[in-house]
Each structure stands twice: as structure tokens, then as C-alpha cells.
Amino acid sequence: MATAKENKAANDKSHADDNKLTVEVRTEFGKGFARRLRAAGKIPAVIYGHGTEPQHVALPGHETALIIRKANQVLDLQIGGKSQLALVKDVQKDPVHQVIEHLDLIVVRAGEKVVVDVPVHLEGESAPETSVNQDSNTISLEVEATHIPESVTVSIEGLTEGSHILAKDVKLPAGATLVTDPEVLIVGITGETQVDLGETEEVEGAEGEAAEGEAAEAAEGDAPAADAAE
């Protein structure tokens, strides 16, 4: 039977293989060159951090786009035959066509801890006749760079009106530390607003009668003018 250490090493290797990309170092810059790169199916990016000089690279477009569909991905960049781990910090997209225009990557090392915003996923259903209000879609955690969770799960199963879940109530993955303010509201449960259909019909009926009365008065007021015109 594999030990926890062996399983961890296997997971690290699998992650690295899945996110391994061969990249090219860029020596040209500017919007024109970036457009040509994208036309050639590549994504311009810059790698920085750990006191190193920013390094400009070009990533394979299709493979990169598939990887970064999930948040907080760590890429294993093959640069000149050497491996460099980098966390996707920012993705810049064309606002209209949603084409990836540029990536900001931060140098990380195996075992190093980073602070990331992790999506919050709700599970289950609240009690009948209640509404679920999710105030926070993400939660900030400090985690190992090579073990960033895809999301954290919050159960709302059976929660009644007035229930609330704060950041401090969220069950965190092993090794993760909460960075978000513990008192931040993640989810609140409220009662559904009940509409009295009878009352609505009465209001609509009154409004209709008022409109008919105004129309009749307007018609009476216009009659003499019409007679004079003839």
C-alpha cells in the first residue's frame, strides 16, 4: 500500500505532467508583435517574482487555454531545457471576443505557500420556502503552490431562514490557512417573499378603473374642440 508521502509525490508528478508547457523566450515586444504572436496561435506572457528579472515568453495558445480554464493553475514551463514552476496570476482577455491576450505568471517553488482566491461551491438545498444568497463567490487561502484546491465546498442542505455561514465556518482543505476575514459572510438564508395574488388583482383593478376614468374625462374635454373645427 502506498504511503501518504508516495501519494503526494505521485499527485505532484501528475499535476506537473498535465500542466507542462514548452515555451519560447521573447526578444521582441509591442502591440504589433503581440498581435502577430496571437495570429500564430501563441499567447504572450511575462514571468516575474522571487527577485528575478521579468522574463517575456510565448506560450502555446491551445494547450495553455485548456489548462487555465480552471482557476489558480501552476504551469510547469520548459524554458531552454530547464523547468520553472509559475502560478497564473492574471489573465487578460479581449472584452468582446474573449480571446486571451496576455498572461501574468509568478515564479513559485515546490513546497512554497501562496495566497490565492479559491471559488466557493454550494452543495445541497436549503429548507423549503427559503432563498439562498451567496455573498462571496471566492475565499482567500494560503496553500502550497503545488496543492491549490480547485474549490471549497459549502453545504447548505436543510438550512432554515436566518441561517448564515461565515468564512470561519468553511471547512478548509488539509494544509490550508484562512486569509479572508473570518467574519465575512459567505452565504445567508432568507425567507421567500410571498405575493398575495388577491391583493395584486385589487390593485390592478383599481389602476384600470382610474385609467378608464381619465380617458373618459379626456374624451369629454376634447369634444367641443372637435365640434368647433367642423
XYZ file of C-alpha atoms in Angstrom:
230
model
C 0.000 0.000 0.000
C 1.336 3.456 -0.966
C 2.186 5.840 1.849
C 0.795 9.398 2.103
C 4.206 10.730 1.071
C 4.244 8.493 -2.024
C 0.693 9.552 -2.958
C 1.650 13.210 -2.585
C 4.678 12.725 -4.839
C 2.534 10.937 -7.418
C -0.017 13.757 -7.377
C 2.749 16.324 -7.819
C 4.137 14.414 -10.815
C 0.691 14.031 -12.381
C -0.019 17.740 -11.948
C 3.327 18.677 -13.466
C 2.808 16.384 -16.466
C -0.696 17.750 -17.096
C 0.462 21.372 -16.935
C 3.803 21.038 -18.703
C 4.326 23.562 -21.499
C 7.295 24.217 -23.753
C 7.657 27.982 -24.112
C 9.728 30.359 -26.201
C 11.663 33.332 -24.840
C 10.537 36.597 -26.449
C 13.044 39.239 -27.523
C 10.551 41.452 -29.355
C 7.802 43.498 -27.711
C 4.974 45.872 -28.530
C 1.341 45.551 -29.557
C 2.187 44.725 -33.163
C 4.432 41.824 -32.214
C 1.846 40.578 -29.685
C -0.805 40.547 -32.411
C 1.457 38.522 -34.670
C 2.087 36.049 -31.855
C -1.634 35.568 -31.272
C -2.221 35.174 -35.011
C 0.367 32.366 -34.912
C -1.583 30.605 -32.144
C 0.637 31.728 -29.254
C -0.010 33.758 -26.095
C 2.428 36.449 -24.879
C 3.239 36.258 -21.167
C 5.620 37.643 -18.576
C 7.136 35.670 -15.663
C 8.271 37.515 -12.534
C 8.853 37.053 -8.809
C 11.440 35.814 -6.292
C 13.643 38.787 -7.102
C 14.219 37.628 -10.672
C 14.190 39.885 -13.714
C 10.864 39.736 -15.590
C 11.081 37.180 -18.378
C 8.971 37.585 -21.512
C 7.812 34.366 -23.140
C 5.349 32.986 -25.680
C 3.095 30.098 -24.651
C 1.371 27.568 -26.946
C -2.131 29.006 -27.254
C -4.408 25.954 -27.417
C -2.703 23.935 -24.653
C -2.493 26.964 -22.367
C -6.157 27.886 -22.889
C -7.233 24.358 -21.915
C -5.194 24.440 -18.692
C -6.269 27.874 -17.457
C -9.980 27.146 -17.771
C -9.591 26.298 -14.078
C -8.501 28.998 -11.645
C -5.087 29.196 -9.942
C -3.206 26.834 -12.243
C 0.514 26.223 -11.714
C 2.334 25.721 -15.013
C 5.485 23.655 -15.436
C 7.282 25.783 -18.017
C 10.056 24.213 -20.046
C 12.396 27.091 -20.900
C 15.610 26.249 -22.704
C 15.563 22.704 -21.338
C 15.001 23.849 -17.733
C 11.822 23.554 -15.684
C 10.221 26.578 -13.986
C 7.004 26.451 -11.960
C 4.800 29.516 -12.356
C 1.378 30.405 -10.954
C -1.138 32.056 -13.294
C -1.739 35.384 -11.574
C -3.702 37.339 -14.170
C -5.425 36.528 -17.462
C -6.119 39.440 -19.814
C -8.826 38.829 -22.419
C -10.328 40.804 -25.252
C -13.605 42.145 -23.756
C -15.587 41.424 -26.930
C -14.154 38.205 -28.378
C -12.811 36.785 -25.078
C -9.533 35.859 -26.768
C -6.622 35.518 -24.311
C -4.322 38.463 -24.966
C -1.720 38.159 -22.215
C -0.821 36.237 -19.037
C 0.985 37.350 -15.888
C 2.844 34.464 -14.224
C 4.524 34.390 -10.806
C 7.548 32.201 -10.100
C 6.811 29.578 -7.418
C 8.744 26.699 -5.914
C 7.630 23.256 -4.769
C 6.613 23.413 -1.109
C 6.240 27.198 -1.172
C 2.981 28.670 0.120
C 0.961 31.221 -1.828
C -2.222 33.211 -1.213
C -4.975 32.568 -3.767
C -8.697 33.213 -4.162
C -10.465 29.848 -4.344
C -14.023 29.502 -5.737
C -16.782 28.597 -3.240
C -19.112 25.822 -4.438
C -22.520 25.396 -2.772
C -23.868 21.892 -2.242
C -27.365 20.743 -1.302
C -30.679 22.605 -0.926
C -31.904 24.880 1.836
C -35.212 24.316 3.633
C -38.472 24.769 1.680
C -39.696 28.349 1.132
C -36.245 29.867 1.609
C -33.849 31.706 -0.679
C -30.071 31.281 -0.836
C -27.960 34.442 -1.084
C -24.288 33.804 -1.812
C -22.427 36.952 -0.747
C -18.905 35.686 -1.522
C -18.050 33.602 -4.573
C -14.410 33.103 -3.510
C -12.407 32.725 -0.323
C -8.736 33.639 0.161
C -6.493 30.822 1.383
C -2.798 30.294 1.983
C -1.851 26.934 0.486
C 1.086 25.068 -1.029
C 1.668 26.266 -4.581
C 1.534 22.726 -5.932
C -1.588 21.819 -3.939
C -4.059 24.600 -4.698
C -7.649 23.318 -4.368
C -9.949 23.866 -7.348
C -12.724 24.955 -4.968
C -14.070 24.647 -1.427
C -17.482 23.108 -0.835
C -20.089 24.606 1.484
C -23.174 22.560 2.354
C -26.472 24.440 2.620
C -28.541 21.270 2.956
C -31.635 21.891 5.114
C -30.573 25.347 6.304
C -33.538 27.385 7.562
C -34.414 31.075 7.317
C -31.934 33.239 9.216
C -29.062 30.763 8.875
C -25.720 32.120 7.740
C -22.269 30.728 7.013
C -19.202 32.860 7.686
C -15.706 32.375 6.298
C -14.620 30.865 9.630
C -17.323 28.173 9.262
C -15.985 26.871 5.939
C -14.207 23.507 6.125
C -10.771 24.052 4.600
C -8.632 21.525 2.707
C -5.765 19.930 4.631
C -2.817 22.300 4.947
C -4.821 25.407 4.000
C -4.967 28.537 6.180
C -7.806 31.063 6.028
C -6.726 34.539 4.877
C -10.183 36.073 4.339
C -11.599 37.904 7.370
C -13.229 35.122 9.471
C -16.393 37.217 9.905
C -17.015 37.686 6.167
C -20.452 36.380 5.157
C -20.322 33.601 2.588
C -23.968 32.504 2.452
C -27.180 33.806 4.021
C -30.594 32.098 4.020
C -33.714 34.251 3.846
C -37.443 33.552 3.552
C -39.073 33.685 0.153
C -41.177 36.799 -0.491
C -44.837 35.821 -0.629
C -47.089 37.669 -3.107
C -50.802 37.988 -2.275
C -52.432 37.421 -5.683
C -55.807 38.688 -4.447
C -54.277 41.966 -3.332
C -52.418 42.286 -6.634
C -55.644 41.820 -8.593
C -57.376 44.511 -6.476
C -54.562 46.986 -7.133
C -54.556 46.224 -10.857
C -58.357 46.594 -10.956
C -58.216 49.988 -9.195
C -55.486 51.187 -11.551
C -57.549 50.055 -14.547
C -60.656 51.904 -13.332
C -58.618 55.064 -12.733
C -57.162 54.877 -16.239
C -60.622 54.441 -17.771
C -61.907 57.450 -15.811
C -59.029 59.634 -17.020
C -59.615 58.528 -20.612
C -63.332 59.393 -20.355
C -62.586 62.868 -18.941
C -60.077 63.493 -21.722
C -62.637 62.474 -24.362
C -65.251 64.839 -22.925
C -62.762 67.692 -22.836
C -61.815 67.170 -26.497
C -65.421 67.048 -27.821
C -66.124 70.869 -28.017
C -62.827 71.461 -29.820
C -63.758 68.865 -32.405
C -67.191 70.492 -32.923
C -65.597 73.894 -33.404
C -63.231 72.503 -36.016
C -66.159 71.254 -38.106
